[in-house]
Coordinates of C-alpha atoms and ligand atoms in Angstrom, one line a residue:
M1 CA 0.3 0.5 0.0
G2 CA 3.0 2.3 1.2
A3 CA 4.2 2.1 -2.4
G4 CA 0.7 1.9 -4.9
V5 CA 0.8 -1.9 -5.2
F6 CA -2.1 -2.6 -4.1
K7 CA -5.0 -0.6 -2.8
P8 CA -6.3 -0.8 1.1
D9 CA -9.7 -2.6 -0.2
Q10 CA -7.2 -5.3 -1.6
T11 CA -6.0 -6.1 1.7
V12 CA -8.4 -5.7 4.3
K13 CA -10.5 -8.8 6.0
T14 CA -13.4 -8.6 8.8
V15 CA -12.5 -10.7 11.6
S16 CA -15.9 -12.4 11.2
S17 CA -14.9 -13.4 8.3
L18 CA -11.7 -14.9 9.4
I19 CA -13.6 -16.4 12.6
P20 CA -14.0 -20.3 11.8
K21 CA -17.2 -22.2 12.2
G22 CA -18.2 -23.6 15.5
V23 CA -15.9 -20.5 17.5
N24 CA -17.8 -18.6 19.7
W25 CA -16.1 -14.4 19.3
I26 CA -16.7 -12.6 22.4
K27 CA -16.4 -9.2 21.3
S28 CA -14.5 -7.5 24.3
A29 CA -10.8 -6.6 24.9
V30 CA -8.9 -8.9 27.2
A31 CA -8.1 -6.3 30.6
A32 CA -6.1 -9.1 32.9
F33 CA -5.5 -12.7 33.2
L34 CA -5.9 -14.5 36.7
P35 CA -3.9 -17.4 35.8
E36 CA -4.2 -19.2 39.2
E37 CA -8.4 -19.3 38.6
N38 CA -8.0 -19.7 35.2
K39 CA -10.4 -16.8 34.1
L40 CA -9.6 -13.8 32.4
L41 CA -11.0 -10.5 32.9
L42 CA -12.6 -8.5 30.2
D43 CA -13.4 -5.2 29.4
G44 CA -16.3 -4.1 31.6
C45 CA -15.1 -6.4 34.8
R46 CA -16.7 -9.5 32.7
T47 CA -15.1 -12.6 33.8
V48 CA -14.7 -16.1 30.9
Q49 CA -13.6 -18.9 32.4
Y50 CA -10.9 -21.1 30.8
E51 CA -9.5 -25.6 30.3
H52 CA -7.0 -23.6 28.2
L53 CA -6.0 -20.4 26.7
V54 CA -3.4 -19.9 23.7
V55 CA -2.2 -15.9 24.3
C56 CA -1.7 -14.5 21.0
P57 CA -2.4 -10.3 21.1
G58 CA 0.6 -9.2 19.5
I59 CA 2.7 -6.4 20.1
K60 CA 2.1 -2.3 21.0
L61 CA 3.2 0.3 18.5
D62 CA 4.3 3.2 21.2
W63 CA 3.5 6.3 19.1
D64 CA 4.4 8.4 22.2
K65 CA 8.0 7.2 22.7
I66 CA 8.7 9.9 20.0
E67 CA 7.8 13.5 21.1
G68 CA 5.7 15.3 19.2
L69 CA 5.1 12.5 17.1
T70 CA 1.2 11.5 17.3
E71 CA 0.8 15.7 16.8
T72 CA 2.3 14.9 12.8
L73 CA 2.1 12.1 12.0
G74 CA 0.2 11.9 9.4
K75 CA 0.7 16.0 7.9
N76 CA 3.9 17.9 7.7
G77 CA 5.9 14.7 5.7
V78 CA 5.7 12.4 8.7
T79 CA 3.9 9.2 7.8
S80 CA 4.3 5.4 8.6
N81 CA 3.1 2.4 7.2
Y82 CA 2.8 1.4 10.7
R83 CA -0.5 2.2 10.7
F84 CA -3.0 0.8 7.9
D85 CA -4.7 4.4 7.2
L86 CA -1.5 5.9 6.5
A87 CA 0.1 3.5 4.2
P88 CA -2.0 5.1 1.5
Y89 CA -0.5 8.5 2.3
T90 CA 3.2 7.5 2.2
W91 CA 2.7 6.2 -1.3
E92 CA 0.9 10.2 -2.1
L93 CA 4.1 11.3 -0.9
V94 CA 6.6 9.4 -3.1
Q95 CA 4.5 10.9 -5.7
K96 CA 4.6 14.0 -4.7
M97 CA 8.4 13.6 -4.5
R98 CA 10.6 15.4 -7.0
K99 CA 13.1 16.6 -4.9
G100 CA 14.3 17.2 -0.8
K101 CA 15.5 15.7 1.5
V102 CA 14.1 11.7 3.1
I103 CA 14.7 9.9 6.3
F104 CA 14.1 6.4 6.5
T105 CA 13.7 5.4 10.7
Q106 CA 14.6 2.2 12.6
P107 CA 13.4 2.3 16.6
P108 CA 15.3 -0.5 19.1
M109 CA 14.8 -4.2 18.6
P110 CA 12.9 -6.0 19.0
I111 CA 9.8 -4.6 16.2
K112 CA 7.4 -6.6 14.3
C113 CA 8.6 -7.0 11.0
A114 CA 12.2 -5.7 11.1
G115 CA 12.5 -5.6 7.3
A116 CA 9.3 -3.2 7.1
P117 CA 11.7 0.3 8.4
Q118 CA 13.8 -1.0 4.9
K119 CA 11.2 -2.1 2.6
A120 CA 9.3 1.3 2.5
M121 CA 12.9 3.0 1.4
Y122 CA 13.4 0.2 -1.2
L123 CA 10.1 0.4 -2.7
S124 CA 10.3 4.6 -3.0
C125 CA 13.6 4.0 -4.6
D126 CA 12.3 2.1 -7.1
Y127 CA 9.9 4.5 -8.2
W128 CA 12.2 7.6 -8.1
N129 CA 14.5 6.0 -9.7
K130 CA 11.9 5.1 -12.5
E131 CA 10.7 8.8 -12.3
G132 CA 14.4 9.6 -12.9
V133 CA 14.2 11.9 -9.7
L134 CA 16.5 9.6 -7.2
S135 CA 19.4 11.8 -7.5
D136 CA 17.9 14.9 -6.3
I137 CA 16.7 13.1 -3.8
E138 CA 18.8 12.5 -0.6
V139 CA 18.2 9.4 1.1
D140 CA 18.8 9.3 5.1
F141 CA 18.1 5.6 6.6
C142 CA 18.7 6.5 10.2
N143 CA 18.7 2.9 12.0
T144 CA 18.6 2.5 16.1
G145 CA 21.1 -0.5 15.3
A146 CA 24.3 -0.8 14.5
V147 CA 23.4 -3.2 11.1
L148 CA 21.7 -2.9 7.9
F149 CA 19.5 -6.3 8.8
G150 CA 20.3 -8.8 11.8
V151 CA 20.7 -11.9 9.5
K152 CA 24.1 -11.2 8.2
D153 CA 23.6 -13.7 5.0
Y154 CA 20.8 -10.9 4.0
V155 CA 23.2 -7.8 4.4
P156 CA 25.1 -8.0 1.0
A157 CA 22.6 -8.9 -1.3
L158 CA 20.6 -5.1 0.9
M159 CA 23.7 -2.9 0.2
E160 CA 23.5 -3.6 -2.9
Y161 CA 20.3 -1.7 -3.4
V162 CA 21.3 0.4 -0.5
E163 CA 24.5 1.3 -2.9
K164 CA 22.2 1.6 -6.1
Y165 CA 19.8 4.1 -4.5
G166 CA 22.7 6.1 -3.1
A167 CA 20.8 5.8 0.3
N168 CA 23.1 7.2 3.4
L169 CA 23.5 4.5 5.9
N170 CA 23.1 6.1 9.9
F171 CA 24.1 3.3 12.2
G172 CA 23.2 4.7 15.9
H173 CA 20.5 7.1 15.4
Q174 CA 17.1 6.8 17.2
L175 CA 14.8 8.9 16.4
V176 CA 14.0 10.9 19.6
S177 CA 11.2 14.1 18.7
I178 CA 9.9 15.3 15.6
N179 CA 8.7 18.5 14.9
G180 CA 5.8 18.4 12.0
N181 CA 5.9 22.2 11.4
E182 CA 9.2 23.4 10.9
K183 CA 10.1 19.6 9.9
T184 CA 13.2 18.6 11.7
A185 CA 14.1 15.3 13.0
V186 CA 16.4 14.6 16.7
F187 CA 18.2 11.6 16.5
K188 CA 19.5 9.8 19.9
V189 CA 23.1 9.4 18.4
M190 CA 25.7 6.3 20.2
D191 CA 29.0 6.0 19.5
G192 CA 30.1 4.0 21.7
N193 CA 29.6 5.4 25.4
K194 CA 29.2 8.3 24.0
E195 CA 25.8 10.0 23.3
T196 CA 25.3 13.6 21.3
F197 CA 22.0 14.6 19.5
V198 CA 21.6 15.8 15.9
T199 CA 18.7 17.2 14.4
K200 CA 18.3 16.0 10.9
E201 CA 16.1 18.5 7.7
F202 CA 13.5 16.5 6.6
D203 CA 10.9 16.8 3.2
M204 CA 9.5 13.5 4.1
I205 CA 10.3 11.1 7.1
H206 CA 8.6 8.1 7.1
V207 CA 8.5 6.6 11.2
V208 CA 8.6 3.3 12.7
P209 CA 7.2 3.7 15.9
P210 CA 9.1 2.0 18.9
Q211 CA 7.7 -1.1 20.3
S212 CA 7.3 -3.3 23.8
P213 CA 4.7 -6.0 24.9
P214 CA 1.3 -4.7 25.4
D215 CA 1.0 -2.9 28.4
F216 CA -2.0 -6.0 30.5
V217 CA -0.1 -8.6 28.9
R218 CA 3.3 -6.8 31.2
A219 CA 1.4 -6.4 33.9
S220 CA 0.2 -9.7 34.0
P221 CA 1.9 -12.9 36.2
L222 CA 2.5 -15.0 32.7
V223 CA 5.6 -12.5 31.4
D224 CA 9.7 -12.6 31.7
E225 CA 11.6 -9.6 33.0
A226 CA 11.4 -8.2 29.8
G227 CA 7.6 -8.2 30.0
W228 CA 7.0 -10.4 27.2
I229 CA 4.9 -14.3 28.1
D230 CA 7.3 -16.6 29.0
V231 CA 7.0 -19.5 27.2
D232 CA 9.7 -22.9 26.6
Q233 CA 10.6 -22.3 22.4
S234 CA 10.0 -26.2 21.8
T235 CA 6.7 -26.4 23.1
L236 CA 5.0 -23.4 22.9
R237 CA 4.2 -23.8 26.4
H238 CA 3.8 -21.6 28.7
K239 CA 6.3 -22.3 31.2
K240 CA 4.6 -21.8 34.9
Y241 CA 0.9 -21.8 33.3
P242 CA 0.9 -25.8 31.9
N243 CA -2.4 -24.9 30.2
I244 CA -1.6 -21.9 28.6
Y245 CA -0.1 -21.6 25.2
S246 CA 1.0 -18.2 23.5
A247 CA 2.3 -18.0 19.9
G248 CA 3.4 -15.2 17.8
D249 CA 5.0 -11.2 18.5
A250 CA 3.7 -10.8 22.5
M251 CA 6.1 -14.1 23.6
N252 CA 9.5 -14.7 24.1
A253 CA 10.9 -17.7 21.9
P254 CA 13.8 -16.8 20.3
N255 CA 12.4 -16.4 16.1
A256 CA 12.3 -12.8 14.5
K257 CA 8.3 -11.7 15.5
T258 CA 6.7 -12.2 11.8
A259 CA 3.9 -13.5 10.7
A260 CA 5.8 -16.0 8.7
A261 CA 7.4 -17.6 12.2
A262 CA 3.6 -16.8 14.3
R263 CA 2.0 -19.2 10.8
M264 CA 5.2 -21.9 11.3
Q265 CA 4.4 -22.2 15.1
A266 CA 0.0 -21.8 15.0
P267 CA 0.5 -25.8 14.0
V268 CA 2.6 -26.4 17.1
V269 CA 0.1 -24.9 19.3
A270 CA -2.6 -26.5 18.2
Q271 CA -0.6 -30.0 18.1
N272 CA 0.0 -29.6 21.5
L273 CA -2.9 -29.0 22.8
L274 CA -4.8 -31.5 21.4
H275 CA -2.5 -33.5 22.5
D276 CA -3.2 -32.0 26.2
R277 CA -6.9 -32.2 25.6
G278 CA -6.8 -35.5 24.7
Ligands
LIG1 C1 3.9 -2.9 7.8 C2 4.7 -4.0 8.6 C3 4.8 -4.8 7.1 C4 4.5 -6.3 7.5 N1 5.8 -7.5 7.1 C5 5.7 -8.5 7.2 C6 6.0 -9.2 6.5 O1 6.2 -9.2 4.8 N2 6.0 -10.6 6.8 C7 6.0 -11.4 7.8 O2 6.5 -12.4 8.1 N3 5.4 -10.5 8.9 C8 5.0 -8.7 7.9 N4 5.0 -8.0 9.7 C9 4.8 -8.4 10.4 C10 3.5 -9.0 10.7 O3 2.3 -8.5 11.2 C11 3.1 -9.6 12.6 O4 4.5 -10.1 13.3 C12 2.1 -10.4 12.3 O5 0.9 -9.8 12.7 C13 2.0 -10.9 14.2 O6 1.1 -11.5 14.7 P1 -0.3 -12.2 15.9 O7 -0.9 -12.6 15.9 O8 1.4 -12.5 17.1 O9 -0.3 -10.1 15.9 P2 -1.8 -9.1 15.7 O10 -1.8 -9.9 14.1 O11 -1.0 -8.0 15.8 O12 -2.9 -10.3 16.3 C14 -2.7 -9.5 17.5 C15 -4.5 -10.0 17.8 O13 -4.6 -9.7 19.3 C16 -5.4 -8.5 19.4 N5 -5.7 -7.8 20.7 C17 -4.8 -7.0 21.0 N6 -5.2 -6.7 22.2 C18 -5.8 -7.2 22.5 C19 -6.4 -7.7 23.9 N7 -6.4 -6.8 24.9 N8 -8.1 -8.7 24.1 C20 -8.1 -9.3 22.7 N9 -7.9 -9.2 21.6 C21 -6.5 -8.0 21.9 C22 -5.7 -7.3 18.1 O14 -6.9 -7.1 18.1 C23 -5.6 -8.5 17.1 O15 -6.6 -8.9 16.5 C24 4.5 -6.8 8.8 C25 4.3 -5.6 10.3 C26 3.6 -4.5 9.5 C27 3.6 -3.6 11.0

């Protein structure tokens, strides 16, 4: 959507169309876990009893951790494909851009789909290249981390595109605040133990928000020290509560937080759960 390849209505589905027959959909958010009593507390203080529980509420997007971002997101050239409704704005900005400065950011790990911050850059650069305007656009990739991608084998192929598009790589650069009206972004720059702050101007900026476990998960008795649901990485069974499983971005198996991983975890949980239920 952010590169105009898909229209929003091609990518969206209603939740009801995904609920399998025979499953009762309770249209209420979970507010808290009561694992000692095998109960969930729902919004509105209703409780639900369970024999087995599978927890997969995903990851929280922490937009507010970047000062000034919420106020300016969706205008002033500030966009993010991490919001479904803003991906079309990314595409609008990409099409309008003919010259100027563009920044793509990546927050501290872990984030869902660690490739997405770069994907936005490559797809945008590809469009500008085809339009013949890339040489008039200064592209910066500002990554909090110290490497282009966590899996080393992929880095050479990605570097080919970084070089092809002439993008500037800035490692150790964490976006901390943004001023949409002035079109400036402030980065905390780590060089060893030394911390400095750098202000960069932009005409367009694609922001990936910092991410963390959802609040109601972090505050629960189900989590490890970092706030992720604490599972055995082979079985995906909770380490303390044997009738609880978890899959997806919210738990602490050491895989990347991606749909590709969640897809492979689902059959593991299903198989083990069926076995438990005899
Ligand atoms: C821009 C972008 C690009 C991506 N590209 C890729 C890609 O190319 N390949 C890839 O593999 N992955 C990609 N991902 C990552 C992928 O979307 C996630 O890793 C995946 O969706 C995680 O699945 P999940 O089921 O754990 O969480 P989610 O898909 O986030 O689902 C969590 C569900 O829990 C529900 N929920 C949350 N809180 C509560 C509550 N309190 N009570 C009840 N329900 C609740 C939510 O409504 C939601 O339905 C991308 C992500 C983004 C944002």
